[in-house]
Amino acid sequence: MKTVLLTIEKKVTLTIDNETVKVPEGTTVLEAAKIAGIHIPTLCYLKDINKAGACRICLVEANGSLQASCVLPVSEGMVVKTNTPLIRQMRKHILALILANHNSSCPTCIRNNNCELQTLAKELNLREEIFEREYSRHIDDFSPSVVRDDSKCINCGRCVNVCNDVQTVGVLGFVHRSDRTKVAPVYDKSLAELSCINCGQCIVNCPVGALREKDNTDLVWEALADETKHVVVQTAPAVRAALGEEFGLPMGTSVTGKMVAALRRLGFDKVFDTDFAADVTIMEEGTELLDRLNNGGVLPLITSCSPGWIKFCEHKFPELIPHLSSCKSPQNMMGALLKSHYAKMNGLDPKDIVVVSVMPCTAKKFEVQREELEVDGIRDVDISITTRELARMIKEARIEFNRLEDEAFDDFYGDSTGAAVIFGATGGVMEAAIRTVADILTGQDIEEVNYEAVRGVEGIKEAEIQITPELKIKVAVVHGGANVKALMERVLSGEAQYHFIEVMACPGGCVNGGGQPIVPDKVKMETDVRAERAKALYYEDSAILPRRKSHKNPSVQKLYREFLEEPNSSLAHKLLHTTYVNRQ
Amino acid sequence: MKQVHFITELFDKYDGRSLQAYLNVGGFASLQKTIEIGSEAVLTEIDASGLQGRGGAAYPTGKKLRQAQAEKAARKFVVCNADEGEPGTFKDRELLKCNIYQVIEGMVIAGICTQSQEGIIYVREEYTNMHDEIRNAIAECYSHNYLGKNILGSPYNFDLKLFSGAGSYVCGEGFAMCESMEGKSGRPRSKPPYVKQEGFLNLPTLVINTETLSTIVSIIKHGADSFRRYGTEESPGTKLISISGKVNRPGVYEIPFGLTIREIINDLAGGIRNGKKGHFVQIGGASGGILPEWLWDTPYTYEDLAKAGLSVGSGAIVVADEDNSLLDYLKVVQDFFSHESCGKCTPCREGNRQLRFIFERITDGTVTVADYDRLEIVLDVMGKASLCGSGKTEVVPFRTAQRYFPELFLTKESLEAKKAVV
Ligand SMILES: Cc1cc2nc3c(=O)[nH]c(=O)nc-3n(C[C@H](O)[C@H](O)[C@H](O)COP(=O)(O)O)c2cc1C
Ligand code: SF4
Ligand code: SF4
Ligand code: SF4
Ligand code: SF4
Ligand code: FES
């Protein structure tokens, strides 16, 4: 049971468009209007991320003066008007001014139909472009993950704040003054040359098409059309929790069966599940943890499945590299296994196999290019696309996604467990690992497998888990750059001591990754995207999948019996483990 | 009584670099008095003087100090605004150069009156040649206990340092100044909360102009009544003006409020150069209003200028003669903002982009009626919806120019169309 703290909050009464509303002190006029049933337009404002008061589209008349409602706190007796001729005109003119510095090219724009600027122009009934256009034409597409198209940027500053405050990476900023002001990577460099961790959080929080993933769909189409290639696809757990949103399904709908069906129709020779490799990861990482616990290895052990986190660590905390698990991420374990074991079993030349991964993540695009991630000159994964790119391919192929019958993953590499599917949410890797480690150490098949303490969207979660009467392990789960930085500083100073830490670079973990469907600001104001999508995964874990522990995956068991021999064997090391670079 | 010496009383009376010289001419008497009579009595005196802030916003100084005093926090700051970024304004430079000790004295008094113990003088970067002298003066004051702990044996503490500005015009705005001192680029924040509540390091901060501080010291020294001997009921006292442009004797003058613009130009600044005819003045800085020659008998007071749609602003007066074209002049003004506005908010950033286009076309003769329609919209949005005072007041020169030279923004066609109707 949770303790509920009763705080006595002061209420403020005000009128908005003649409606009387009573809201807690400190509420903004924007939020208060929402309660009164009025949706004031916004562009730069984004809940929990940006409160700059810069775009001015949210102007209202408060006690007779024009004010930006997104930053204006309510006050007792305040009289607010949101729909006067003056305000409607101001909004239109401000929007027209923004459009004059914008490369409006909606039909070919990545954000067509999911763009806050476009939506506002429509909703505010702007029918003409009043001003002369002038916009920058600079495009930064050197990064393997993120493309910045300056011609679409409206200088809202959301990406700057996400990168600085939420992720604490800080590679984006404002440069120059007046009408030459622009948002750009610092030192006028390309993102590719900076300590950008490729997380894509800037992309999913950009209101317009100024930031996007590096599109690799053409490469996939090309591979699919090449008769000499055997093209297999793997999908990460979080993809199934969000792909449906691209087809109008409610957030939190799990679409595993339809996704598999769609992938087959796209022409993939085999449709596999990265979850299989997630189960393998637990075998490898769990064994690594036990080894470090038993043999005085470097502790805490820190997970390595989030490539955003890995790059963050390499740039900001190289001292912690020895703490990183040597396990490759599930994506790359899968690739390495497909090009060795799977190739062998099916009499295929690994050179003829193309491994495509569908990921909720833009950093995976960078990861697949990392030099280390190959075995004997064979790249683990060839092409990594995001959930959004997959949706685009399905649409381009004119597949009616919502009418597809559910299909199952292909055998063996499509087999997985509930432990693997929850990898997609913060706390999932930790919970999966504990389920397995506890069984191994106790020699039992423990029935209670829900470790609630590590679930949920809180930034830093800590738990002490009594695994055996003799062993209590202290773990932490952290997600989002700022939380990660705070925790790692405490680990380095010795202030915080743990045995095992799960880290994900994106807030909420992969369900909220930078490659996931983009959620309009209006929805973000009311919904916790992270929690909603995670529900789909925990539902699959508890209600759909027959097995909930990685070591119970029969195909994984078989893989070890017939091929890898045992976790952390020398073959396992060759295929499934990696090294890191100090980038400081 | 044209030029007076109330604030500038000590100019050239002592070696501005020497604390001893300042003491010899009665320096720090106002601080002594403040310590003796206490902050309430001092604030009453400032209230009585009717002094209004000289940084541009003309907010009553007594009220402002009382509001600062009312803020409760363990750390509070007083910041002397010596950014002086308004074109044509150089009066704070004179105060720093000739009478820096009086500015420091004013800072300590402001600290005592508002219970703040930390002060910063934010000096325009371009005034670097004066930075060392200011630092020396601060050091001198520390070594003689006019700064530091238990000033002159009183219970008051006050620390002071210099901060070299970041070189942009907008840094003169309170919030932008705080951001700049925090090491960020100088962009204003949205209000509320106000600077006085959450300014530098999000702590209560009093931003006060150099001239305002200097005036406080003189008022305490000579009393509110002697200040009020000058000026008018609504604009009591004296003001430093910076006059430049086509006059024979450009420079800084202290005047009583109420002189007419013509008196200032002719009697103080020696009239228009080369016997030319006057055309217009711009009053108050880059965002100041344009006043045509036929209105130069307007008295220089807050109230009379307001009636004409202008304000005192920074105290700058730029004089243009018959050879100066107003359109060219406005283009230079617009150019200034295209370089100096911070670019944070849409109305000002994008408004300046559009103004730039329109003025380019005015200059090359391709301007159309539609451009002037756009000009109207841009000025309207900038003036009403900009985030900070810069964008809001940038429209003033254009609006006043339209008011006094209604045919200025008309194309040949629209001019003819208009004449046909009449
Ligand atoms: C864009 C902008 C620039 C400003 N520049 C200055 C300046 O250079 N010096 C100054 O004293 N005040 C300047 N101000 C006014 C200050 O914000 C503030 O009102 C003033 O320093 C307060 O001091 P006062 O009460 O003594 O006038 C500027 C305001 C704006 C909006
Ligand atoms: S960013 Fe939005 S408004 Fe701009 S071109 Fe793309 S869809 Fe259209
Ligand atoms: S991808 Fe992440 S690290 Fe890189 S610029 Fe965007 S938010 Fe910053
Ligand atoms: S790139 Fe996008 S999020 Fe960043 S400032 Fe431009 S429009 Fe805003
Ligand atoms: S009005 Fe101009 S100077 Fe002020 S915040 Fe907006 S862009 Fe910056
Ligand atoms: S200023 Fe309020 S949303 Fe941009």
PDB file of N, CA and C in Angstrom, chain A residues 51-57 59 66-68 71-73 86 89-90 93-95 97-98 100-101 129-135 154-155 174-181, chain B residues 166-169 185 187 190-192 337-354 356-357 361 374 377-378 380-381 384-387 392:
ATOM      1  N   LYS A  51       9.188  25.660 -21.454  1.00  0.00           N
ATOM      2  CA  LYS A  51       8.314  26.747 -20.987  1.00  0.00           C
ATOM      3  C   LYS A  51       9.022  28.040 -21.296  1.00  0.00           C
ATOM      4  N   ALA A  52       9.160  28.345 -22.580  1.00  0.00           N
ATOM      5  CA  ALA A  52       9.989  29.482 -22.957  1.00  0.00           C
ATOM      6  C   ALA A  52       9.186  30.761 -23.126  1.00  0.00           C
ATOM      7  N   GLY A  53       7.897  30.611 -23.409  1.00  0.00           N
ATOM      8  CA  GLY A  53       7.101  31.806 -23.697  1.00  0.00           C
ATOM      9  C   GLY A  53       7.586  32.511 -24.942  1.00  0.00           C
ATOM     10  N   ALA A  54       8.088  31.765 -25.902  1.00  0.00           N
ATOM     11  CA  ALA A  54       8.788  32.379 -27.029  1.00  0.00           C
ATOM     12  C   ALA A  54       7.940  32.536 -28.290  1.00  0.00           C
ATOM     13  N   CYS A  55       7.104  31.566 -28.591  1.00  0.00           N
ATOM     14  CA  CYS A  55       6.418  31.637 -29.887  1.00  0.00           C
ATOM     15  C   CYS A  55       5.266  32.627 -29.868  1.00  0.00           C
ATOM     16  N   ARG A  56       4.659  32.826 -28.725  1.00  0.00           N
ATOM     17  CA  ARG A  56       3.579  33.803 -28.488  1.00  0.00           C
ATOM     18  C   ARG A  56       2.244  33.403 -29.116  1.00  0.00           C
ATOM     19  N   ILE A  57       2.117  32.193 -29.612  1.00  0.00           N
ATOM     20  CA  ILE A  57       0.856  31.807 -30.255  1.00  0.00           C
ATOM     21  C   ILE A  57      -0.233  31.592 -29.202  1.00  0.00           C
ATOM     22  N   LEU A  59      -1.172  33.490 -26.824  1.00  0.00           N
ATOM     23  CA  LEU A  59      -1.614  34.735 -26.192  1.00  0.00           C
ATOM     24  C   LEU A  59      -3.085  34.703 -25.790  1.00  0.00           C
ATOM     25  N   LEU A  66      -2.394  41.570 -23.031  1.00  0.00           N
ATOM     26  CA  LEU A  66      -2.034  40.370 -23.792  1.00  0.00           C
ATOM     27  C   LEU A  66      -0.884  39.642 -23.111  1.00  0.00           C
ATOM     28  N   GLN A  67      -1.067  38.353 -22.843  1.00  0.00           N
ATOM     29  CA  GLN A  67      -0.044  37.594 -22.127  1.00  0.00           C
ATOM     30  C   GLN A  67       0.062  36.192 -22.721  1.00  0.00           C
ATOM     31  N   ALA A  68       1.252  35.614 -22.619  1.00  0.00           N
ATOM     32  CA  ALA A  68       1.446  34.236 -23.078  1.00  0.00           C
ATOM     33  C   ALA A  68       0.916  33.294 -22.004  1.00  0.00           C
ATOM     34  N   VAL A  71       2.941  30.432 -19.800  1.00  0.00           N
ATOM     35  CA  VAL A  71       3.842  30.751 -18.691  1.00  0.00           C
ATOM     36  C   VAL A  71       3.184  31.660 -17.656  1.00  0.00           C
ATOM     37  N   LEU A  72       1.912  31.929 -17.853  1.00  0.00           N
ATOM     38  CA  LEU A  72       1.237  32.876 -16.957  1.00  0.00           C
ATOM     39  C   LEU A  72       0.502  32.150 -15.831  1.00  0.00           C
ATOM     40  N   PRO A  73       0.940  32.336 -14.591  1.00  0.00           N
ATOM     41  CA  PRO A  73       0.220  31.690 -13.491  1.00  0.00           C
ATOM     42  C   PRO A  73      -1.131  32.378 -13.247  1.00  0.00           C
ATOM     43  N   LEU A  86      -9.303  40.382 -31.383  1.00  0.00           N
ATOM     44  CA  LEU A  86      -7.882  40.710 -31.325  1.00  0.00           C
ATOM     45  C   LEU A  86      -7.031  39.447 -31.221  1.00  0.00           C
ATOM     46  N   GLN A  89      -6.952  37.381 -34.367  1.00  0.00           N
ATOM     47  CA  GLN A  89      -6.116  38.014 -35.380  1.00  0.00           C
ATOM     48  C   GLN A  89      -4.624  37.881 -35.050  1.00  0.00           C
ATOM     49  N   MET A  90      -4.289  38.076 -33.790  1.00  0.00           N
ATOM     50  CA  MET A  90      -2.887  37.936 -33.365  1.00  0.00           C
ATOM     51  C   MET A  90      -2.365  36.533 -33.694  1.00  0.00           C
ATOM     52  N   HIS A  93      -1.733  36.150 -37.337  1.00  0.00           N
ATOM     53  CA  HIS A  93      -0.578  36.906 -37.816  1.00  0.00           C
ATOM     54  C   HIS A  93       0.730  36.308 -37.302  1.00  0.00           C
ATOM     55  N   ILE A  94       0.727  35.838 -36.083  1.00  0.00           N
ATOM     56  CA  ILE A  94       1.938  35.200 -35.562  1.00  0.00           C
ATOM     57  C   ILE A  94       2.239  33.936 -36.370  1.00  0.00           C
ATOM     58  N   LEU A  95       1.199  33.180 -36.635  1.00  0.00           N
ATOM     59  CA  LEU A  95       1.384  31.966 -37.422  1.00  0.00           C
ATOM     60  C   LEU A  95       1.907  32.300 -38.813  1.00  0.00           C
ATOM     61  N   LEU A  97       3.679  34.823 -39.599  1.00  0.00           N
ATOM     62  CA  LEU A  97       5.084  35.216 -39.461  1.00  0.00           C
ATOM     63  C   LEU A  97       5.977  33.978 -39.356  1.00  0.00           C
ATOM     64  N   ILE A  98       5.513  32.977 -38.628  1.00  0.00           N
ATOM     65  CA  ILE A  98       6.297  31.738 -38.502  1.00  0.00           C
ATOM     66  C   ILE A  98       6.419  31.070 -39.878  1.00  0.00           C
ATOM     67  N   ALA A 100       6.456  32.390 -42.673  1.00  0.00           N
ATOM     68  CA  ALA A 100       7.333  33.132 -43.581  1.00  0.00           C
ATOM     69  C   ALA A 100       8.789  32.705 -43.425  1.00  0.00           C
ATOM     70  N   ASN A 101       9.093  32.060 -42.321  1.00  0.00           N
ATOM     71  CA  ASN A 101      10.448  31.560 -42.095  1.00  0.00           C
ATOM     72  C   ASN A 101      10.468  30.029 -42.139  1.00  0.00           C
ATOM     73  N   GLU A 129      -0.871  33.025 -47.065  1.00  0.00           N
ATOM     74  CA  GLU A 129       0.463  33.344 -46.587  1.00  0.00           C
ATOM     75  C   GLU A 129       0.665  34.829 -46.783  1.00  0.00           C
ATOM     76  N   ILE A 130       0.769  35.545 -45.697  1.00  0.00           N
ATOM     77  CA  ILE A 130       0.775  36.999 -45.798  1.00  0.00           C
ATOM     78  C   ILE A 130       2.149  37.545 -46.186  1.00  0.00           C
ATOM     79  N   PHE A 131       3.195  36.867 -45.706  1.00  0.00           N
ATOM     80  CA  PHE A 131       4.520  37.489 -45.782  1.00  0.00           C
ATOM     81  C   PHE A 131       5.454  36.807 -46.773  1.00  0.00           C
ATOM     82  N   GLU A 132       6.517  37.548 -47.058  1.00  0.00           N
ATOM     83  CA  GLU A 132       7.537  37.022 -47.956  1.00  0.00           C
ATOM     84  C   GLU A 132       8.346  35.952 -47.227  1.00  0.00           C
ATOM     85  N   ARG A 133       8.622  34.870 -47.926  1.00  0.00           N
ATOM     86  CA  ARG A 133       9.330  33.776 -47.281  1.00  0.00           C
ATOM     87  C   ARG A 133      10.843  33.935 -47.342  1.00  0.00           C
ATOM     88  N   GLU A 134      11.482  33.538 -46.278  1.00  0.00           N
ATOM     89  CA  GLU A 134      12.947  33.434 -46.274  1.00  0.00           C
ATOM     90  C   GLU A 134      13.300  32.377 -45.236  1.00  0.00           C
ATOM     91  N   TYR A 135      14.000  31.368 -45.649  1.00  0.00           N
ATOM     92  CA  TYR A 135      14.388  30.357 -44.665  1.00  0.00           C
ATOM     93  C   TYR A 135      15.738  29.758 -45.019  1.00  0.00           C
ATOM     94  N   ILE A 154      11.293  25.977 -36.547  1.00  0.00           N
ATOM     95  CA  ILE A 154      10.571  27.195 -36.158  1.00  0.00           C
ATOM     96  C   ILE A 154      11.127  27.798 -34.866  1.00  0.00           C
ATOM     97  N   ASN A 155      12.335  27.390 -34.506  1.00  0.00           N
ATOM     98  CA  ASN A 155      13.029  27.976 -33.347  1.00  0.00           C
ATOM     99  C   ASN A 155      12.263  27.872 -32.035  1.00  0.00           C
ATOM    100  N   PHE A 174      20.968  27.651 -29.300  1.00  0.00           N
ATOM    101  CA  PHE A 174      20.613  28.766 -30.177  1.00  0.00           C
ATOM    102  C   PHE A 174      21.891  29.478 -30.596  1.00  0.00           C
ATOM    103  N   VAL A 175      21.980  29.855 -31.851  1.00  0.00           N
ATOM    104  CA  VAL A 175      23.118  30.668 -32.288  1.00  0.00           C
ATOM    105  C   VAL A 175      22.620  31.920 -33.004  1.00  0.00           C
ATOM    106  N   HIS A 176      23.470  32.930 -33.013  1.00  0.00           N
ATOM    107  CA  HIS A 176      23.191  34.223 -33.648  1.00  0.00           C
ATOM    108  C   HIS A 176      22.014  34.951 -32.989  1.00  0.00           C
ATOM    109  N   ARG A 177      21.745  36.135 -33.543  1.00  0.00           N
ATOM    110  CA  ARG A 177      20.707  36.973 -32.943  1.00  0.00           C
ATOM    111  C   ARG A 177      19.679  37.368 -33.993  1.00  0.00           C
ATOM    112  N   SER A 178      18.619  37.989 -33.488  1.00  0.00           N
ATOM    113  CA  SER A 178      17.563  38.570 -34.327  1.00  0.00           C
ATOM    114  C   SER A 178      17.087  37.589 -35.399  1.00  0.00           C
ATOM    115  N   ASP A 179      16.888  38.084 -36.633  1.00  0.00           N
ATOM    116  CA  ASP A 179      16.297  37.168 -37.617  1.00  0.00           C
ATOM    117  C   ASP A 179      17.315  36.166 -38.169  1.00  0.00           C
ATOM    118  N   ARG A 180      18.543  36.218 -37.675  1.00  0.00           N
ATOM    119  CA  ARG A 180      19.483  35.156 -38.039  1.00  0.00           C
ATOM    120  C   ARG A 180      19.536  34.068 -36.963  1.00  0.00           C
ATOM    121  N   THR A 181      18.754  34.235 -35.919  1.00  0.00           N
ATOM    122  CA  THR A 181      18.713  33.243 -34.847  1.00  0.00           C
ATOM    123  C   THR A 181      18.370  31.874 -35.389  1.00  0.00           C
TER     124      THR A 181
ATOM    125  N   ALA B 166      27.934  41.288 -22.099  1.00  0.00           N
ATOM    126  CA  ALA B 166      28.138  40.324 -23.173  1.00  0.00           C
ATOM    127  C   ALA B 166      28.059  40.982 -24.544  1.00  0.00           C
ATOM    128  N   GLY B 167      27.926  42.293 -24.549  1.00  0.00           N
ATOM    129  CA  GLY B 167      28.044  42.977 -25.827  1.00  0.00           C
ATOM    130  C   GLY B 167      26.805  43.023 -26.684  1.00  0.00           C
ATOM    131  N   SER B 168      25.645  42.675 -26.129  1.00  0.00           N
ATOM    132  CA  SER B 168      24.463  42.838 -26.970  1.00  0.00           C
ATOM    133  C   SER B 168      23.495  43.813 -26.318  1.00  0.00           C
ATOM    134  N   TYR B 169      22.753  44.490 -27.145  1.00  0.00           N
ATOM    135  CA  TYR B 169      21.828  45.522 -26.700  1.00  0.00           C
ATOM    136  C   TYR B 169      20.799  44.966 -25.726  1.00  0.00           C
ATOM    137  N   SER B 185      23.294  32.857 -22.979  1.00  0.00           N
ATOM    138  CA  SER B 185      23.197  33.958 -23.928  1.00  0.00           C
ATOM    139  C   SER B 185      22.053  34.859 -23.473  1.00  0.00           C
ATOM    140  N   ARG B 187      19.043  36.385 -23.304  1.00  0.00           N
ATOM    141  CA  ARG B 187      17.692  36.437 -23.837  1.00  0.00           C
ATOM    142  C   ARG B 187      16.719  36.639 -22.680  1.00  0.00           C
ATOM    143  N   SER B 190      10.201  35.159 -19.806  1.00  0.00           N
ATOM    144  CA  SER B 190       8.828  35.607 -19.765  1.00  0.00           C
ATOM    145  C   SER B 190       8.452  35.976 -18.339  1.00  0.00           C
ATOM    146  N   LYS B 191       7.650  37.036 -18.197  1.00  0.00           N
ATOM    147  CA  LYS B 191       7.204  37.460 -16.866  1.00  0.00           C
ATOM    148  C   LYS B 191       5.725  37.157 -16.702  1.00  0.00           C
ATOM    149  N   PRO B 192       5.196  37.012 -15.493  1.00  0.00           N
ATOM    150  CA  PRO B 192       5.897  36.811 -14.240  1.00  0.00           C
ATOM    151  C   PRO B 192       6.520  35.430 -14.157  1.00  0.00           C
ATOM    152  N   PHE B 337      18.032  46.917 -35.066  1.00  0.00           N
ATOM    153  CA  PHE B 337      17.269  45.837 -34.423  1.00  0.00           C
ATOM    154  C   PHE B 337      17.480  44.499 -35.122  1.00  0.00           C
ATOM    155  N   SER B 338      17.705  44.544 -36.428  1.00  0.00           N
ATOM    156  CA  SER B 338      18.000  43.294 -37.129  1.00  0.00           C
ATOM    157  C   SER B 338      19.320  42.709 -36.651  1.00  0.00           C
ATOM    158  N   HIS B 339      20.156  43.532 -36.063  1.00  0.00           N
ATOM    159  CA  HIS B 339      21.390  43.001 -35.502  1.00  0.00           C
ATOM    160  C   HIS B 339      21.275  42.710 -34.025  1.00  0.00           C
ATOM    161  N   GLU B 340      20.472  43.503 -33.333  1.00  0.00           N
ATOM    162  CA  GLU B 340      20.534  43.469 -31.876  1.00  0.00           C
ATOM    163  C   GLU B 340      19.382  42.778 -31.170  1.00  0.00           C
ATOM    164  N   SER B 341      18.244  42.577 -31.826  1.00  0.00           N
ATOM    165  CA  SER B 341      17.175  41.893 -31.108  1.00  0.00           C
ATOM    166  C   SER B 341      17.662  40.474 -30.829  1.00  0.00           C
ATOM    167  N   CYS B 342      17.168  39.875 -29.781  1.00  0.00           N
ATOM    168  CA  CYS B 342      17.776  38.597 -29.391  1.00  0.00           C
ATOM    169  C   CYS B 342      17.271  37.437 -30.224  1.00  0.00           C
ATOM    170  N   GLY B 343      16.117  37.576 -30.834  1.00  0.00           N
ATOM    171  CA  GLY B 343      15.628  36.517 -31.709  1.00  0.00           C
ATOM    172  C   GLY B 343      14.855  35.415 -31.010  1.00  0.00           C
ATOM    173  N   LYS B 344      14.517  35.629 -29.745  1.00  0.00           N
ATOM    174  CA  LYS B 344      13.834  34.559 -29.017  1.00  0.00           C
ATOM    175  C   LYS B 344      12.357  34.436 -29.404  1.00  0.00           C
ATOM    176  N   CYS B 345      11.664  35.575 -29.472  1.00  0.00           N
ATOM    177  CA  CYS B 345      10.218  35.451 -29.689  1.00  0.00           C
ATOM    178  C   CYS B 345       9.836  35.722 -31.150  1.00  0.00           C
ATOM    179  N   THR B 346       8.739  35.118 -31.570  1.00  0.00           N
ATOM    180  CA  THR B 346       8.324  35.221 -32.970  1.00  0.00           C
ATOM    181  C   THR B 346       8.056  36.655 -33.430  1.00  0.00           C
ATOM    182  N   PRO B 347       7.258  37.427 -32.697  1.00  0.00           N
ATOM    183  CA  PRO B 347       6.899  38.740 -33.249  1.00  0.00           C
ATOM    184  C   PRO B 347       8.120  39.592 -33.577  1.00  0.00           C
ATOM    185  N   CYS B 348       9.109  39.599 -32.695  1.00  0.00           N
ATOM    186  CA  CYS B 348      10.255  40.469 -32.902  1.00  0.00           C
ATOM    187  C   CYS B 348      11.227  39.855 -33.903  1.00  0.00           C
ATOM    188  N   ARG B 349      11.516  38.550 -33.776  1.00  0.00           N
ATOM    189  CA  ARG B 349      12.449  37.919 -34.714  1.00  0.00           C
ATOM    190  C   ARG B 349      11.915  37.975 -36.139  1.00  0.00           C
ATOM    191  N   GLU B 350      10.698  37.480 -36.313  1.00  0.00           N
ATOM    192  CA  GLU B 350      10.133  37.427 -37.665  1.00  0.00           C
ATOM    193  C   GLU B 350       9.672  38.804 -38.120  1.00  0.00           C
ATOM    194  N   GLY B 351       9.229  39.625 -37.171  1.00  0.00           N
ATOM    195  CA  GLY B 351       8.830  40.987 -37.512  1.00  0.00           C
ATOM    196  C   GLY B 351      10.007  41.740 -38.099  1.00  0.00           C
ATOM    197  N   ASN B 352      11.180  41.600 -37.494  1.00  0.00           N
ATOM    198  CA  ASN B 352      12.348  42.295 -38.025  1.00  0.00           C
ATOM    199  C   ASN B 352      12.754  41.764 -39.395  1.00  0.00           C
ATOM    200  N   ARG B 353      12.561  40.482 -39.612  1.00  0.00           N
ATOM    201  CA  ARG B 353      12.861  39.938 -40.942  1.00  0.00           C
ATOM    202  C   ARG B 353      11.978  40.652 -41.985  1.00  0.00           C
ATOM    203  N   GLN B 354      10.690  40.749 -41.674  1.00  0.00           N
ATOM    204  CA  GLN B 354       9.772  41.372 -42.631  1.00  0.00           C
ATOM    205  C   GLN B 354      10.058  42.862 -42.775  1.00  0.00           C
ATOM    206  N   ARG B 356      12.872  44.240 -42.507  1.00  0.00           N
ATOM    207  CA  ARG B 356      14.073  44.331 -43.341  1.00  0.00           C
ATOM    208  C   ARG B 356      13.698  44.267 -44.828  1.00  0.00           C
ATOM    209  N   PHE B 357      12.849  43.314 -45.182  1.00  0.00           N
ATOM    210  CA  PHE B 357      12.419  43.205 -46.593  1.00  0.00           C
ATOM    211  C   PHE B 357      11.769  44.508 -47.043  1.00  0.00           C
ATOM    212  N   ARG B 361      12.968  47.252 -49.923  1.00  0.00           N
ATOM    213  CA  ARG B 361      12.183  47.644 -51.111  1.00  0.00           C
ATOM    214  C   ARG B 361      11.875  49.141 -51.125  1.00  0.00           C
ATOM    215  N   ARG B 374       1.522  44.977 -45.072  1.00  0.00           N
ATOM    216  CA  ARG B 374       2.320  44.084 -44.223  1.00  0.00           C
ATOM    217  C   ARG B 374       2.986  44.862 -43.107  1.00  0.00           C
ATOM    218  N   ILE B 377       0.655  45.234 -40.270  1.00  0.00           N
ATOM    219  CA  ILE B 377       0.467  44.007 -39.494  1.00  0.00           C
ATOM    220  C   ILE B 377       1.683  43.757 -38.607  1.00  0.00           C
ATOM    221  N   VAL B 378       2.851  43.902 -39.194  1.00  0.00           N
ATOM    222  CA  VAL B 378       4.072  43.611 -38.445  1.00  0.00           C
ATOM    223  C   VAL B 378       4.190  44.534 -37.236  1.00  0.00           C
ATOM    224  N   ASP B 380       1.879  46.064 -35.702  1.00  0.00           N
ATOM    225  CA  ASP B 380       0.821  45.734 -34.757  1.00  0.00           C
ATOM    226  C   ASP B 380       1.208  44.531 -33.901  1.00  0.00           C
ATOM    227  N   VAL B 381       1.670  43.464 -34.548  1.00  0.00           N
ATOM    228  CA  VAL B 381       2.002  42.245 -33.804  1.00  0.00           C
ATOM    229  C   VAL B 381       3.217  42.478 -32.904  1.00  0.00           C
ATOM    230  N   LYS B 384       2.352  44.566 -29.823  1.00  0.00           N
ATOM    231  CA  LYS B 384       1.430  43.983 -28.844  1.00  0.00           C
ATOM    232  C   LYS B 384       1.881  42.635 -28.298  1.00  0.00           C
ATOM    233  N   ALA B 385       2.576  41.861 -29.109  1.00  0.00           N
ATOM    234  CA  ALA B 385       2.778  40.459 -28.723  1.00  0.00           C
ATOM    235  C   ALA B 385       4.217  40.078 -28.404  1.00  0.00           C
ATOM    236  N   SER B 386       5.169  40.993 -28.552  1.00  0.00           N
ATOM    237  CA  SER B 386       6.558  40.621 -28.280  1.00  0.00           C
ATOM    238  C   SER B 386       6.754  40.261 -26.817  1.00  0.00           C
ATOM    239  N   LEU B 387       7.797  39.478 -26.590  1.00  0.00           N
ATOM    240  CA  LEU B 387       8.065  39.004 -25.229  1.00  0.00           C
ATOM    241  C   LEU B 387       8.597  40.122 -24.339  1.00  0.00           C
ATOM    242  N   LYS B 392       8.496  45.307 -28.159  1.00  0.00           N
ATOM    243  CA  LYS B 392       7.288  46.117 -27.938  1.00  0.00           C
ATOM    244  C   LYS B 392       7.521  47.577 -28.289  1.00  0.00           C
TER     245      LYS B 392
END
